[in-house]
C-alpha positions in Angstrom: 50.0 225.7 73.7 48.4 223.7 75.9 47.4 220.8 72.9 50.9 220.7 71.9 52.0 220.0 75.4 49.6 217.7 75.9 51.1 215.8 72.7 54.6 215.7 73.7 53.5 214.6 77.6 51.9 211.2 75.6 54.9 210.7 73.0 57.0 210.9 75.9 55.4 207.7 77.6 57.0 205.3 74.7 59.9 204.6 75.4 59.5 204.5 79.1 56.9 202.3 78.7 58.5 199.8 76.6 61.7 200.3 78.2 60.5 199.5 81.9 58.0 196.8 80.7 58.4 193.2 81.5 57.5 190.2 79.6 54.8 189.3 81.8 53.1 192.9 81.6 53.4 192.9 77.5 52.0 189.6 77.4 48.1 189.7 76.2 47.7 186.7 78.8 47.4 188.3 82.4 50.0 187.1 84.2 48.2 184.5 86.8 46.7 182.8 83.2 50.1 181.8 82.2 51.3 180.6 85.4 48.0 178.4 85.7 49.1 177.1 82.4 52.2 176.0 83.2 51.5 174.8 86.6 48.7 172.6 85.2 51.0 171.2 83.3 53.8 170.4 85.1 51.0 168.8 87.9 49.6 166.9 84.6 52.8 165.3 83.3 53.0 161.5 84.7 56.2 160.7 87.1 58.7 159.4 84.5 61.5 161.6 85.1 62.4 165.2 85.2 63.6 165.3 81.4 60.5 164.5 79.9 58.9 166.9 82.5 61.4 170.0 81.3 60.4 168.8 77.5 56.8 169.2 78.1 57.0 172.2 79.9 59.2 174.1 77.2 56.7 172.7 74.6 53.7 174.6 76.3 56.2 177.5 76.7 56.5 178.2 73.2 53.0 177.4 72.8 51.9 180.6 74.5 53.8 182.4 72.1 53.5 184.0 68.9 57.1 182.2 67.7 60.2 181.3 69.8 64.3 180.8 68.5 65.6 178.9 71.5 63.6 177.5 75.0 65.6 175.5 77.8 63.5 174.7 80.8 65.1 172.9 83.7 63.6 172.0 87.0 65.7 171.2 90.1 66.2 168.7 92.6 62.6 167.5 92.2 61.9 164.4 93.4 58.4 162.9 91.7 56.2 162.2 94.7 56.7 166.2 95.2 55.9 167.3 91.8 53.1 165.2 91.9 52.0 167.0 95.1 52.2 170.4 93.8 55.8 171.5 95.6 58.7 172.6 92.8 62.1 173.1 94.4 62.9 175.8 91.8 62.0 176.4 88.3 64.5 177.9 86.0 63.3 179.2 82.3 65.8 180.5 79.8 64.9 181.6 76.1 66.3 184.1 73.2 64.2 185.5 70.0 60.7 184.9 72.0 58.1 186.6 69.7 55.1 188.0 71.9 53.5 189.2 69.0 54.4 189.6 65.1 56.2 193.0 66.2 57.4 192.4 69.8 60.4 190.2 70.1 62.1 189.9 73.6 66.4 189.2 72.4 66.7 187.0 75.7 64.8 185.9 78.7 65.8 184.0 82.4 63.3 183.3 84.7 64.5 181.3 87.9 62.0 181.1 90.8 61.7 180.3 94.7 60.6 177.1 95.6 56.6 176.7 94.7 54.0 174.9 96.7 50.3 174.8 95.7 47.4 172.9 96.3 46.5 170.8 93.5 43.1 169.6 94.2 42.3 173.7 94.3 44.0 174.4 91.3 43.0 172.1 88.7 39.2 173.5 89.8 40.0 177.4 89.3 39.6 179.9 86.7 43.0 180.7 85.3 42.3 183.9 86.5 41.8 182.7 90.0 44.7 180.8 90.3 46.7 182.8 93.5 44.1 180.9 95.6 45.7 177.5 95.0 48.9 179.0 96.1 50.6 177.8 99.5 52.9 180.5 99.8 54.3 183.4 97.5 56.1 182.5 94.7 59.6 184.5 93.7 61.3 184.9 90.8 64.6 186.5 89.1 63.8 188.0 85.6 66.7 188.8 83.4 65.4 190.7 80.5 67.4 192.2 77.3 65.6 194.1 74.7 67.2 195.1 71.6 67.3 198.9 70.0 66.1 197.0 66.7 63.3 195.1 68.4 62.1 198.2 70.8 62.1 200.2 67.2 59.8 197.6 65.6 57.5 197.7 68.6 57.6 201.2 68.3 56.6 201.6 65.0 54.1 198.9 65.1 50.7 200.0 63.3 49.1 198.1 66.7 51.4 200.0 69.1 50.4 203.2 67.5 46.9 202.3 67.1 46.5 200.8 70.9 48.6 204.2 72.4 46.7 206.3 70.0 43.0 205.1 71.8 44.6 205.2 75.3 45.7 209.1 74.8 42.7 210.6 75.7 41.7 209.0 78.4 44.8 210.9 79.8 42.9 213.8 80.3 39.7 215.0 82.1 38.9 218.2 80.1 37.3 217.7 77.4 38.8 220.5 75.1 42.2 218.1 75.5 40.6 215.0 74.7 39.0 216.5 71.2 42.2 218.3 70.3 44.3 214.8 71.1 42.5 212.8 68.6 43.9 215.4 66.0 47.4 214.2 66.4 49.0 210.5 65.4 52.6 209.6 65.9 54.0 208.7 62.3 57.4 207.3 63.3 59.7 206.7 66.2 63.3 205.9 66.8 65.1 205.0 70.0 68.8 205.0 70.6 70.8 204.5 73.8 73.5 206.7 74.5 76.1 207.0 77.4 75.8 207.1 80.7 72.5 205.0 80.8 71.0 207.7 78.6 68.0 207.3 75.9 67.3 209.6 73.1 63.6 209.2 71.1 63.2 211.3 68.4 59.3 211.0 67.0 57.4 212.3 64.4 53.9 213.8 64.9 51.3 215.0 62.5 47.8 217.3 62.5 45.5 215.2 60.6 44.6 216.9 57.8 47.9 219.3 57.2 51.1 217.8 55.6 53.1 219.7 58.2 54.9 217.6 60.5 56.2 218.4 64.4 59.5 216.6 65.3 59.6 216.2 68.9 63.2 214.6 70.5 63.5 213.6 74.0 66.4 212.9 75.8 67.2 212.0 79.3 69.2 209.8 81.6 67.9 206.9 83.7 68.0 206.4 87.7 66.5 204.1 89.7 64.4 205.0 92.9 64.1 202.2 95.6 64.0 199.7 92.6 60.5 200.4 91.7 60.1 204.4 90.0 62.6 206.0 87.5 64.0 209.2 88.1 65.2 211.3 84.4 68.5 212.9 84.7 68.7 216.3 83.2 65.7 215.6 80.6 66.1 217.5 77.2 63.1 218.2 75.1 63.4 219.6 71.2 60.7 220.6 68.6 61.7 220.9 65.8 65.2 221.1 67.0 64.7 224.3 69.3 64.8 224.1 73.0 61.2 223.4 73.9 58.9 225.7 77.0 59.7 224.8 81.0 56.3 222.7 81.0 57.2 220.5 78.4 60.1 218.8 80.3 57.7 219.6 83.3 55.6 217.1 81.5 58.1 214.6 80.5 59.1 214.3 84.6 55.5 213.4 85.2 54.8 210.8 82.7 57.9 209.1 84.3 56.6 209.3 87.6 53.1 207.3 86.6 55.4 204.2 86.3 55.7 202.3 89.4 55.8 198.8 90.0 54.0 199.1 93.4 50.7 199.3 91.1 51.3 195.6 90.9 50.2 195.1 94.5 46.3 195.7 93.5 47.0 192.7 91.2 48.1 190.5 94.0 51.5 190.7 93.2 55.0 193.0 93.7 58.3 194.2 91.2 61.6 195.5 92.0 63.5 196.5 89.0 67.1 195.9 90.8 69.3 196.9 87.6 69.3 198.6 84.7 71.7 199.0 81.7 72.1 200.5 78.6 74.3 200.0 75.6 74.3 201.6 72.5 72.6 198.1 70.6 70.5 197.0 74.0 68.9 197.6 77.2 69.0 194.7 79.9 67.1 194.6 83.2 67.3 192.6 85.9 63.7 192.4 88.5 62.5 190.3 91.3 58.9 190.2 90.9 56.5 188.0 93.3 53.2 186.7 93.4 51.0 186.3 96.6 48.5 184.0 97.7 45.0 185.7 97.3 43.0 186.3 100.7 40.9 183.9 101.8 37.4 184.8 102.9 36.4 183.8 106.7 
């Protein structure tokens, strides 16, 4: 009992996990990389007018990806002298079809940010890793993010989805009886569908290695949003094999839910707000505010 539970707590996690996961956070850059990308080259880009500047920056956009439909960048009311110095009135970022990996396509993304101010001399000598101490002050920015149900399916059933959740499982656990029965278990298949009400239901497929017999686990459960950064399941439904499934299973389900909060983001020098969330039977759009603070400087 206690191996299956442990099974359905992890299977569980998927579609949270890609559901509540931004761009940024699914990106194998770390997020202050790309921004030191694209700051370095905005700062780099010689004062000839704020098209060419947009061009440029678009171009190094869809450079960081694996492939991209559609890129518009536009920058605001920027006179040169200030780009030149490091200060960006506000950046706005718009894109559809961006491919973060072979499997992972994001159906549409808007970025607009806060004014930005850094210090160039700083930044063009930092690690891209290191680049929050060149900033001035913290930078804002609205993300408007719509995954398709076909594009969440192909993630899901990505052999290096499975593969990368598969590794991660048992470090779940501290006894050691779980994690030697969870490497017995692998996740064949997964589908996600979006029902009313802002309502998800994943139905997976799990198998014993070694035995032919497979365990059909569906989850279903409503989505509400607590201070903009935790989710909250609405009546959570959990089926093996089609029968209502033990108390501790949807006990489980509850607590994967609750290990997703944005505030983790503040030990990475930054903070998240998911401010709306929507469902429709072909999508799932989000709307956050995330930020980025200056890192500490050292007396």
């Amino acid at each position: 009992m206690a191996e299956t539970r442990f099974l359905m707590d992890r299977c569980i996690c998927l579609p949270i996990a890609l559901i509540f996961s931004s761009p940024i956070f699914l990106s194998d850059r770390p997020p202050m990389e790309l921004l030191t990308i694209l700051l370095l080259t905005l700062l780099t880009v010689p004062a000839s007018g704020g098209i060419v500047v947009d061009t440029l920056l678009a171009k190094e956009i869809r450079s960081q990806l694996y492939a991209t439909e559609q890129v518009q960048v536009r920058i605001d009311n920027i006179p040169n002298h200030q780009l030149i110095q490091g200060q960006i009135s506000r950046l706005r970022i718009a894109g559809k079809g961006l491919w973060l990996s072979p499997q992972l396509r994001l159906h549409t993304l808007e970025v607009e940010t806060d004014p930005i101010n850094i210090n160039v001399n700083t930044i063009r000598n930092l690690e891209p890793s290191q680049s929050r101490s060149a900033l001035e002050q913290p930078i804002g920015a609205a993300v408007k993010l719509v995954l398709t149900r076909q594009d969440i399916n192909q993630a899901l059933n990505s052999p290096e989805f499975i593969t990368t959740l598969q590794s991660l499982i048992p470090l779940l656990f501290n006894a050691r009886s779980l994690q030697q029965a969870s490497r017995r278990y692998q996740i064949t298949s997964s589908q996600v569908e979006f029902i009313s009400n802002n309502r998800f239901r994943l139905q997976t497929e799990i198998a014993e290695l070694g035995y032919s017999d497979r365990l059909n686990l569906t989850v279903e459960a409503g989505i509400n949003l607590i201070a903009g950064r935790r989710v909250e399941l609405i009546e959570p439904i959990v089926l093996v094999n089609g029968q209502p499934a033990p108390g501790q299973f949807v006990r489980g389900l509850r607590a994967a839910a609750n290990k997703f909060d944005f505030n983790l983001l503040a030990t990475l020098g930054g903070t998240a707000r998911l401010l709306q969330l929507e469902m429709t039977p072909e999508s799932v759009e989000m709307v956050l505010f995330m930020r980025v603070d200056p890192a500490a400087t050292t007396p």
